[in-house]
Structures are given as C-alpha cells and as structure tokens.
PDB file of C-alpha atoms in Angstrom:
ATOM      1  CA  UNK A 242     112.935  82.110 106.555  1.00 45.00           C
ATOM      2  CA  UNK A 243     109.698  81.152 104.784  1.00 50.00           C
ATOM      3  CA  UNK A 244     107.102  83.881 104.321  1.00 50.00           C
ATOM      4  CA  UNK A 245     103.640  82.846 103.070  1.00 51.00           C
ATOM      5  CA  UNK A 246     102.729  84.255  99.673  1.00 50.00           C
ATOM      6  CA  UNK A 247      99.729  86.156 101.047  1.00 52.00           C
ATOM      7  CA  UNK A 248     101.903  88.226 103.384  1.00 49.00           C
ATOM      8  CA  UNK A 249     104.576  89.040 100.801  1.00 46.00           C
ATOM      9  CA  UNK A 250     104.356  92.506  99.259  1.00 46.00           C
ATOM     10  CA  UNK A 251     103.015  92.520  95.714  1.00 47.00           C
ATOM     11  CA  UNK A 252     105.430  93.455  92.957  1.00 45.00           C
ATOM     12  CA  UNK A 253     104.599  96.257  90.538  1.00 42.00           C
ATOM     13  CA  UNK A 254     101.171  97.746  89.946  1.00 41.00           C
ATOM     14  CA  UNK A 255      99.790 100.880  91.442  1.00 43.00           C
ATOM     15  CA  UNK A 256      98.081 101.128  94.781  1.00 43.00           C
ATOM     16  CA  UNK A 257      95.497 103.579  93.481  1.00 46.00           C
ATOM     17  CA  UNK A 258      91.847 102.617  93.571  1.00 49.00           C
ATOM     18  CA  UNK A 259      89.729 101.208  96.326  1.00 54.00           C
ATOM     19  CA  UNK A 260      91.327  98.194  97.932  1.00 53.00           C
ATOM     20  CA  UNK A 261      89.300  96.050 100.291  1.00 54.00           C
ATOM     21  CA  UNK A 262      90.718  93.128 102.272  1.00 53.00           C
ATOM     22  CA  UNK A 263      94.132  93.893 100.740  1.00 56.00           C
ATOM     23  CA  UNK A 264      93.330  91.810  97.663  1.00 77.00           C
ATOM     24  CA  UNK A 265      90.158  93.282  96.114  1.00 78.00           C
ATOM     25  CA  UNK A 266      90.226  96.378  93.924  1.00 80.00           C
ATOM     26  CA  UNK A 267      86.599  97.404  93.554  1.00 84.00           C
ATOM     27  CA  UNK A 268      85.701  98.855  90.157  1.00 83.00           C
ATOM     28  CA  UNK A 269      81.910  99.256  90.428  1.00 81.00           C
ATOM     29  CA  UNK A 270      79.224  98.677  93.040  1.00 85.00           C
ATOM     30  CA  UNK A 271      75.472  98.400  92.698  1.00 84.00           C
ATOM     31  CA  UNK A 272      74.246 100.242  95.788  1.00 83.00           C
ATOM     32  CA  UNK A 273      70.746 100.453  94.347  1.00 82.00           C
ATOM     33  CA  UNK A 274      70.470  96.641  94.422  1.00 81.00           C
ATOM     34  CA  UNK A 275      71.089  96.552  98.180  1.00 82.00           C
ATOM     35  CA  UNK A 276      68.338  99.157  98.601  1.00 76.00           C
ATOM     36  CA  UNK A 277      65.780  97.500  96.288  1.00 80.00           C
ATOM     37  CA  UNK A 278      66.399  93.853  97.193  1.00 82.00           C
ATOM     38  CA  UNK A 279      66.756  91.717 100.291  1.00 82.00           C
ATOM     39  CA  UNK A 280      69.993  89.781  99.714  1.00 85.00           C
ATOM     40  CA  UNK A 281      69.590  86.063 100.425  1.00 87.00           C
ATOM     41  CA  UNK A 282      72.903  84.583  99.274  1.00 87.00           C
ATOM     42  CA  UNK A 283      76.016  85.943  97.515  1.00 88.00           C
ATOM     43  CA  UNK A 284      78.389  84.285  95.053  1.00 89.00           C
ATOM     44  CA  UNK A 285      81.702  85.226  93.462  1.00 90.00           C
ATOM     45  CA  UNK A 286      81.828  84.615  89.714  1.00 88.00           C
ATOM     46  CA  UNK A 287      84.569  85.037  87.167  1.00 89.00           C
ATOM     47  CA  UNK A 288      83.898  87.109  84.050  1.00 88.00           C
ATOM     48  CA  UNK A 289      84.699  86.279  80.440  1.00 87.00           C
ATOM     49  CA  UNK A 290      85.912  89.610  79.011  1.00 83.00           C
ATOM     50  CA  UNK A 291      87.707  90.913  75.937  1.00 79.00           C
ATOM     51  CA  UNK A 292      90.994  92.794  76.196  1.00 80.00           C
ATOM     52  CA  UNK A 293      89.508  96.270  75.814  1.00 79.00           C
ATOM     53  CA  UNK A 294      86.902  95.508  78.495  1.00 81.00           C
ATOM     54  CA  UNK A 295      89.632  94.586  80.958  1.00 82.00           C
ATOM     55  CA  UNK A 296      91.579  97.752  80.148  1.00 82.00           C
ATOM     56  CA  UNK A 297      88.456  99.865  80.600  1.00 80.00           C
ATOM     57  CA  UNK A 298      87.749  98.178  83.945  1.00 82.00           C
ATOM     58  CA  UNK A 299      91.330  98.786  85.078  1.00 84.00           C
ATOM     59  CA  UNK A 300      90.679 102.496  84.489  1.00 81.00           C
ATOM     60  CA  UNK A 301      87.835 102.159  86.996  1.00 81.00           C
ATOM     61  CA  UNK A 302      85.010 102.692  84.546  1.00 77.00           C
ATOM     62  CA  UNK A 303      81.857 100.569  84.823  1.00 81.00           C
ATOM     63  CA  UNK A 304      78.243 100.701  85.978  1.00 80.00           C
ATOM     64  CA  UNK A 305      75.991  97.921  87.254  1.00 82.00           C
ATOM     65  CA  UNK A 306      72.866 100.022  87.823  1.00 83.00           C
ATOM     66  CA  UNK A 307      70.630  98.261  85.283  1.00 83.00           C
ATOM     67  CA  UNK A 308      72.462  94.939  85.364  1.00 82.00           C
ATOM     68  CA  UNK A 309      70.906  91.557  85.985  1.00 82.00           C
ATOM     69  CA  UNK A 310      71.950  87.911  85.740  1.00 85.00           C
ATOM     70  CA  UNK A 311      70.074  85.349  83.700  1.00 85.00           C
ATOM     71  CA  UNK A 312      70.593  81.583  83.514  1.00 87.00           C
ATOM     72  CA  UNK A 313      70.289  80.293  79.920  1.00 87.00           C
ATOM     73  CA  UNK A 314      70.564  76.554  79.683  1.00 83.00           C
ATOM     74  CA  UNK A 315      73.607  75.605  81.689  1.00 86.00           C
ATOM     75  CA  UNK A 316      75.330  79.004  81.668  1.00 88.00           C
ATOM     76  CA  UNK A 317      74.987  82.219  83.657  1.00 87.00           C
ATOM     77  CA  UNK A 318      75.053  85.536  81.763  1.00 90.00           C
ATOM     78  CA  UNK A 319      75.442  89.109  83.001  1.00 87.00           C
ATOM     79  CA  UNK A 320      73.151  91.446  81.054  1.00 88.00           C
ATOM     80  CA  UNK A 321      73.091  95.273  80.836  1.00 86.00           C
ATOM     81  CA  UNK A 322      76.345  95.894  82.714  1.00 82.00           C
ATOM     82  CA  UNK A 323      77.800  99.071  81.245  1.00 79.00           C
ATOM     83  CA  UNK A 324      81.537  98.906  80.557  1.00 80.00           C
ATOM     84  CA  UNK A 325      82.424 101.922  78.389  1.00 80.00           C
ATOM     85  CA  UNK A 326      84.687 101.618  75.377  1.00 77.00           C
ATOM     86  CA  UNK A 327      88.412 101.791  76.026  1.00 73.00           C
ATOM     87  CA  UNK A 328      89.632 105.294  75.164  1.00 71.00           C
ATOM     88  CA  UNK A 329      92.765 104.101  73.314  1.00 72.00           C
ATOM     89  CA  UNK A 330      90.922 101.229  71.636  1.00 67.00           C
ATOM     90  CA  UNK A 331      90.673 100.872  67.879  1.00 67.00           C
ATOM     91  CA  UNK A 332      88.256  98.957  65.700  1.00 72.00           C
ATOM     92  CA  UNK A 333      88.669  96.051  68.143  1.00 70.00           C
ATOM     93  CA  UNK A 334      86.693  97.885  70.852  1.00 70.00           C
ATOM     94  CA  UNK A 335      83.857  96.004  72.514  1.00 65.00           C
ATOM     95  CA  UNK A 336      80.120  96.653  72.548  1.00 66.00           C
ATOM     96  CA  UNK A 337      79.227  98.661  75.639  1.00 64.00           C
ATOM     97  CA  UNK A 338      76.210  96.683  76.924  1.00 73.00           C
ATOM     98  CA  UNK A 339      76.805  93.188  75.554  1.00 80.00           C
ATOM     99  CA  UNK A 340      75.961  90.109  77.592  1.00 85.00           C
ATOM    100  CA  UNK A 341      78.960  88.629  79.374  1.00 85.00           C
ATOM    101  CA  UNK A 342      79.406  85.045  80.496  1.00 87.00           C
ATOM    102  CA  UNK A 343      79.829  84.362  84.205  1.00 88.00           C
ATOM    103  CA  UNK A 344      82.049  81.531  85.395  1.00 89.00           C
ATOM    104  CA  UNK A 345      80.469  79.541  88.214  1.00 88.00           C
ATOM    105  CA  UNK A 346      80.589  75.944  89.420  1.00 91.00           C
ATOM    106  CA  UNK A 347      77.874  73.627  88.092  1.00 91.00           C
ATOM    107  CA  UNK A 348      76.297  73.213  91.562  1.00 90.00           C
ATOM    108  CA  UNK A 349      76.101  76.994  91.990  1.00 89.00           C
ATOM    109  CA  UNK A 350      74.445  77.451  88.593  1.00 88.00           C
ATOM    110  CA  UNK A 351      71.925  74.699  89.327  1.00 88.00           C
ATOM    111  CA  UNK A 352      71.122  76.160  92.743  1.00 88.00           C
ATOM    112  CA  UNK A 353      70.732  79.685  91.325  1.00 87.00           C
ATOM    113  CA  UNK A 354      68.542  78.412  88.480  1.00 86.00           C
ATOM    114  CA  UNK A 355      66.182  76.556  90.800  1.00 86.00           C
ATOM    115  CA  UNK A 356      65.959  79.408  93.326  1.00 85.00           C
ATOM    116  CA  UNK A 357      65.480  82.139  90.690  1.00 82.00           C
ATOM    117  CA  UNK A 358      62.469  80.297  89.263  1.00 82.00           C
ATOM    118  CA  UNK A 359      60.672  80.783  92.578  1.00 77.00           C
ATOM    119  CA  UNK A 360      58.279  83.710  92.704  1.00 75.00           C
ATOM    120  CA  UNK A 361      59.896  86.998  93.663  1.00 75.00           C
ATOM    121  CA  UNK A 362      63.520  85.826  93.432  1.00 83.00           C
ATOM    122  CA  UNK A 363      66.079  87.283  91.053  1.00 85.00           C
ATOM    123  CA  UNK A 364      69.837  87.329  90.573  1.00 87.00           C
ATOM    124  CA  UNK A 365      71.502  90.750  90.696  1.00 89.00           C
ATOM    125  CA  UNK A 366      75.132  91.878  90.369  1.00 90.00           C
ATOM    126  CA  UNK A 367      76.450  93.658  93.455  1.00 89.00           C
ATOM    127  CA  UNK A 368      80.039  94.534  92.507  1.00 88.00           C
ATOM    128  CA  UNK A 369      82.748  94.247  89.864  1.00 87.00           C
ATOM    129  CA  UNK A 370      86.292  93.982  91.165  1.00 89.00           C
ATOM    130  CA  UNK A 371      89.749  92.590  90.535  1.00 87.00           C
ATOM    131  CA  UNK A 372      90.971  89.824  92.804  1.00 87.00           C
ATOM    132  CA  UNK A 373      94.535  88.608  92.300  1.00 86.00           C
ATOM    133  CA  UNK A 374      94.562  90.197  88.836  1.00 83.00           C
ATOM    134  CA  UNK A 375      91.344  88.542  87.636  1.00 86.00           C
ATOM    135  CA  UNK A 376      88.032  90.282  86.994  1.00 85.00           C
ATOM    136  CA  UNK A 377      85.289  89.014  89.279  1.00 88.00           C
ATOM    137  CA  UNK A 378      81.621  89.802  89.791  1.00 88.00           C
ATOM    138  CA  UNK A 379      79.824  89.494  93.098  1.00 90.00           C
ATOM    139  CA  UNK A 380      76.299  88.338  92.362  1.00 89.00           C
ATOM    140  CA  UNK A 381      73.438  87.721  94.762  1.00 89.00           C
ATOM    141  CA  UNK A 382      70.244  85.753  94.921  1.00 88.00           C
ATOM    142  CA  UNK A 383      67.744  88.371  96.069  1.00 85.00           C
ATOM    143  CA  UNK A 384      64.084  88.964  96.769  1.00 84.00           C
ATOM    144  CA  UNK A 385      62.473  92.278  95.872  1.00 78.00           C
ATOM    145  CA  UNK A 386      61.558  94.568  98.757  1.00 74.00           C
ATOM    146  CA  UNK A 387      58.187  96.261  99.099  1.00 74.00           C
ATOM    147  CA  UNK A 388      58.074 100.043  99.444  1.00 73.00           C
ATOM    148  CA  UNK A 389      57.430  99.862 103.201  1.00 72.00           C
ATOM    149  CA  UNK A 390      60.445  97.544 103.619  1.00 72.00           C
ATOM    150  CA  UNK A 391      62.647 100.120 101.895  1.00 76.00           C
ATOM    151  CA  UNK A 392      61.373 102.872 104.178  1.00 84.00           C
ATOM    152  CA  UNK A 393      61.935 100.675 107.240  1.00 82.00           C
ATOM    153  CA  UNK A 394      65.520  99.952 106.162  1.00 81.00           C
ATOM    154  CA  UNK A 395      66.218 103.661 105.636  1.00 83.00           C
ATOM    155  CA  UNK A 396      64.694 104.485 109.033  1.00 87.00           C
ATOM    156  CA  UNK A 397      66.871 101.868 110.779  1.00 86.00           C
ATOM    157  CA  UNK A 398      69.965 103.169 109.000  1.00 86.00           C
ATOM    158  CA  UNK A 399      69.161 106.758 110.011  1.00 89.00           C
ATOM    159  CA  UNK A 400      68.499 105.737 113.645  1.00 89.00           C
ATOM    160  CA  UNK A 401      71.809 103.853 113.764  1.00 90.00           C
ATOM    161  CA  UNK A 402      73.648 106.887 112.377  1.00 92.00           C
ATOM    162  CA  UNK A 403      72.031 109.232 114.925  1.00 91.00           C
ATOM    163  CA  UNK A 404      72.870 106.941 117.841  1.00 91.00           C
ATOM    164  CA  UNK A 405      76.483 106.679 116.648  1.00 91.00           C
ATOM    165  CA  UNK A 406      76.678 110.480 116.502  1.00 91.00           C
ATOM    166  CA  UNK A 407      75.245 110.805 119.997  1.00 91.00           C
ATOM    167  CA  UNK A 408      77.708 108.274 121.388  1.00 91.00           C
ATOM    168  CA  UNK A 409      80.628 110.017 119.671  1.00 91.00           C
ATOM    169  CA  UNK A 410      79.482 113.409 121.023  1.00 89.00           C
ATOM    170  CA  UNK A 411      79.202 111.989 124.565  1.00 89.00           C
ATOM    171  CA  UNK A 412      82.703 110.507 124.331  1.00 88.00           C
ATOM    172  CA  UNK A 413      84.118 113.844 123.106  1.00 87.00           C
ATOM    173  CA  UNK A 414      82.376 115.673 125.962  1.00 86.00           C
ATOM    174  CA  UNK A 415      83.719 113.134 128.455  1.00 87.00           C
ATOM    175  CA  UNK A 416      87.303 113.674 127.228  1.00 85.00           C
ATOM    176  CA  UNK A 417      86.826 117.435 127.438  1.00 75.00           C
ATOM    177  CA  UNK A 418      87.292 118.310 123.781  1.00 64.00           C
TER     178      UNK A 418
END
C-alpha cells in the first residue's frame, strides 16, 4: 500500500520545540513587528547560515526584535537578527549580529524592492523556523502604524478576548458546571 511522504512518520529527531502545521519548528517570532506594523504581504525566504548558526538555532536561541530586511542590488539581506554564539563552538563561531543573505525568487525580490521604495513601506522579519530541516525566515512587506492605530488594535483584541470569556462563561453556566 502506498502512503504519501507527508503522512509518513518522520524518522529520528526530537519532538521538542514548538511545532506548527506538523512541519514547522518555530525558533523565534517578532511579535513586536505585528504590533508596530500593518502587514501587507508575507513571504517565506531561505537563509544562508554557517554551521554554528544552525546549531544555535536548533537549540532554540534567536531574537528578531531589532531585525529588518534590506534589498542591496539584486539580493535581500537580513540585518540585526540576533543569533547567539553556539555554546560548544570554537574559533569558528559566527558573529552574533552579522547580515545574513535571504534566498528569494527574482520576481519576489523585484516586487519587494519596488514596494519598499514607496513611502512608509518596509520589510520586516516575522519568524525564524525550520521547515523540512531547512532554516527559513518569514518576512513581510509592512506599513508602519500610527499610535492611534496601535491603540485601536489593542482595544479590538481586548474586546474579542472579553467576548470570548463571556461566551465561555455562559456555556459553562448552561451545562451546569
């Protein structure tokens, strides 16, 4: 009987870490970017990393808080992403905040370059994760939010949370708990 590769259990490896969609092990997220920017479009990009950077990421250590993406010529680069040195590394350890090349299709780079030149648009990293054993970065074309937009978003989120609580409480009361 034929079983598609996606539904076969993976061999080896640990199941620790956050797994989303069964294939993505999230290493770092930039929650501040979703708060500060209105996300227009997202892209998945490969990362060019050294061996010690990959090992450090596999330990779940990274930060995207100050990170940003810049298009230089015909290449996309991730700046200010903090991947700490590998603890068992030697003199071959990497620089913590070096710029890292992003692997995207030519059309995607051209589209991002043209859109990011528009006033108020920027490219921000949203997440670092492993997908099928390869390090990936989720980047987004975004527009900066004004202070009142941020407050409005927080208010909507709080209202949604309160309504969910009220609904859950009503359901519990209905069941007699």
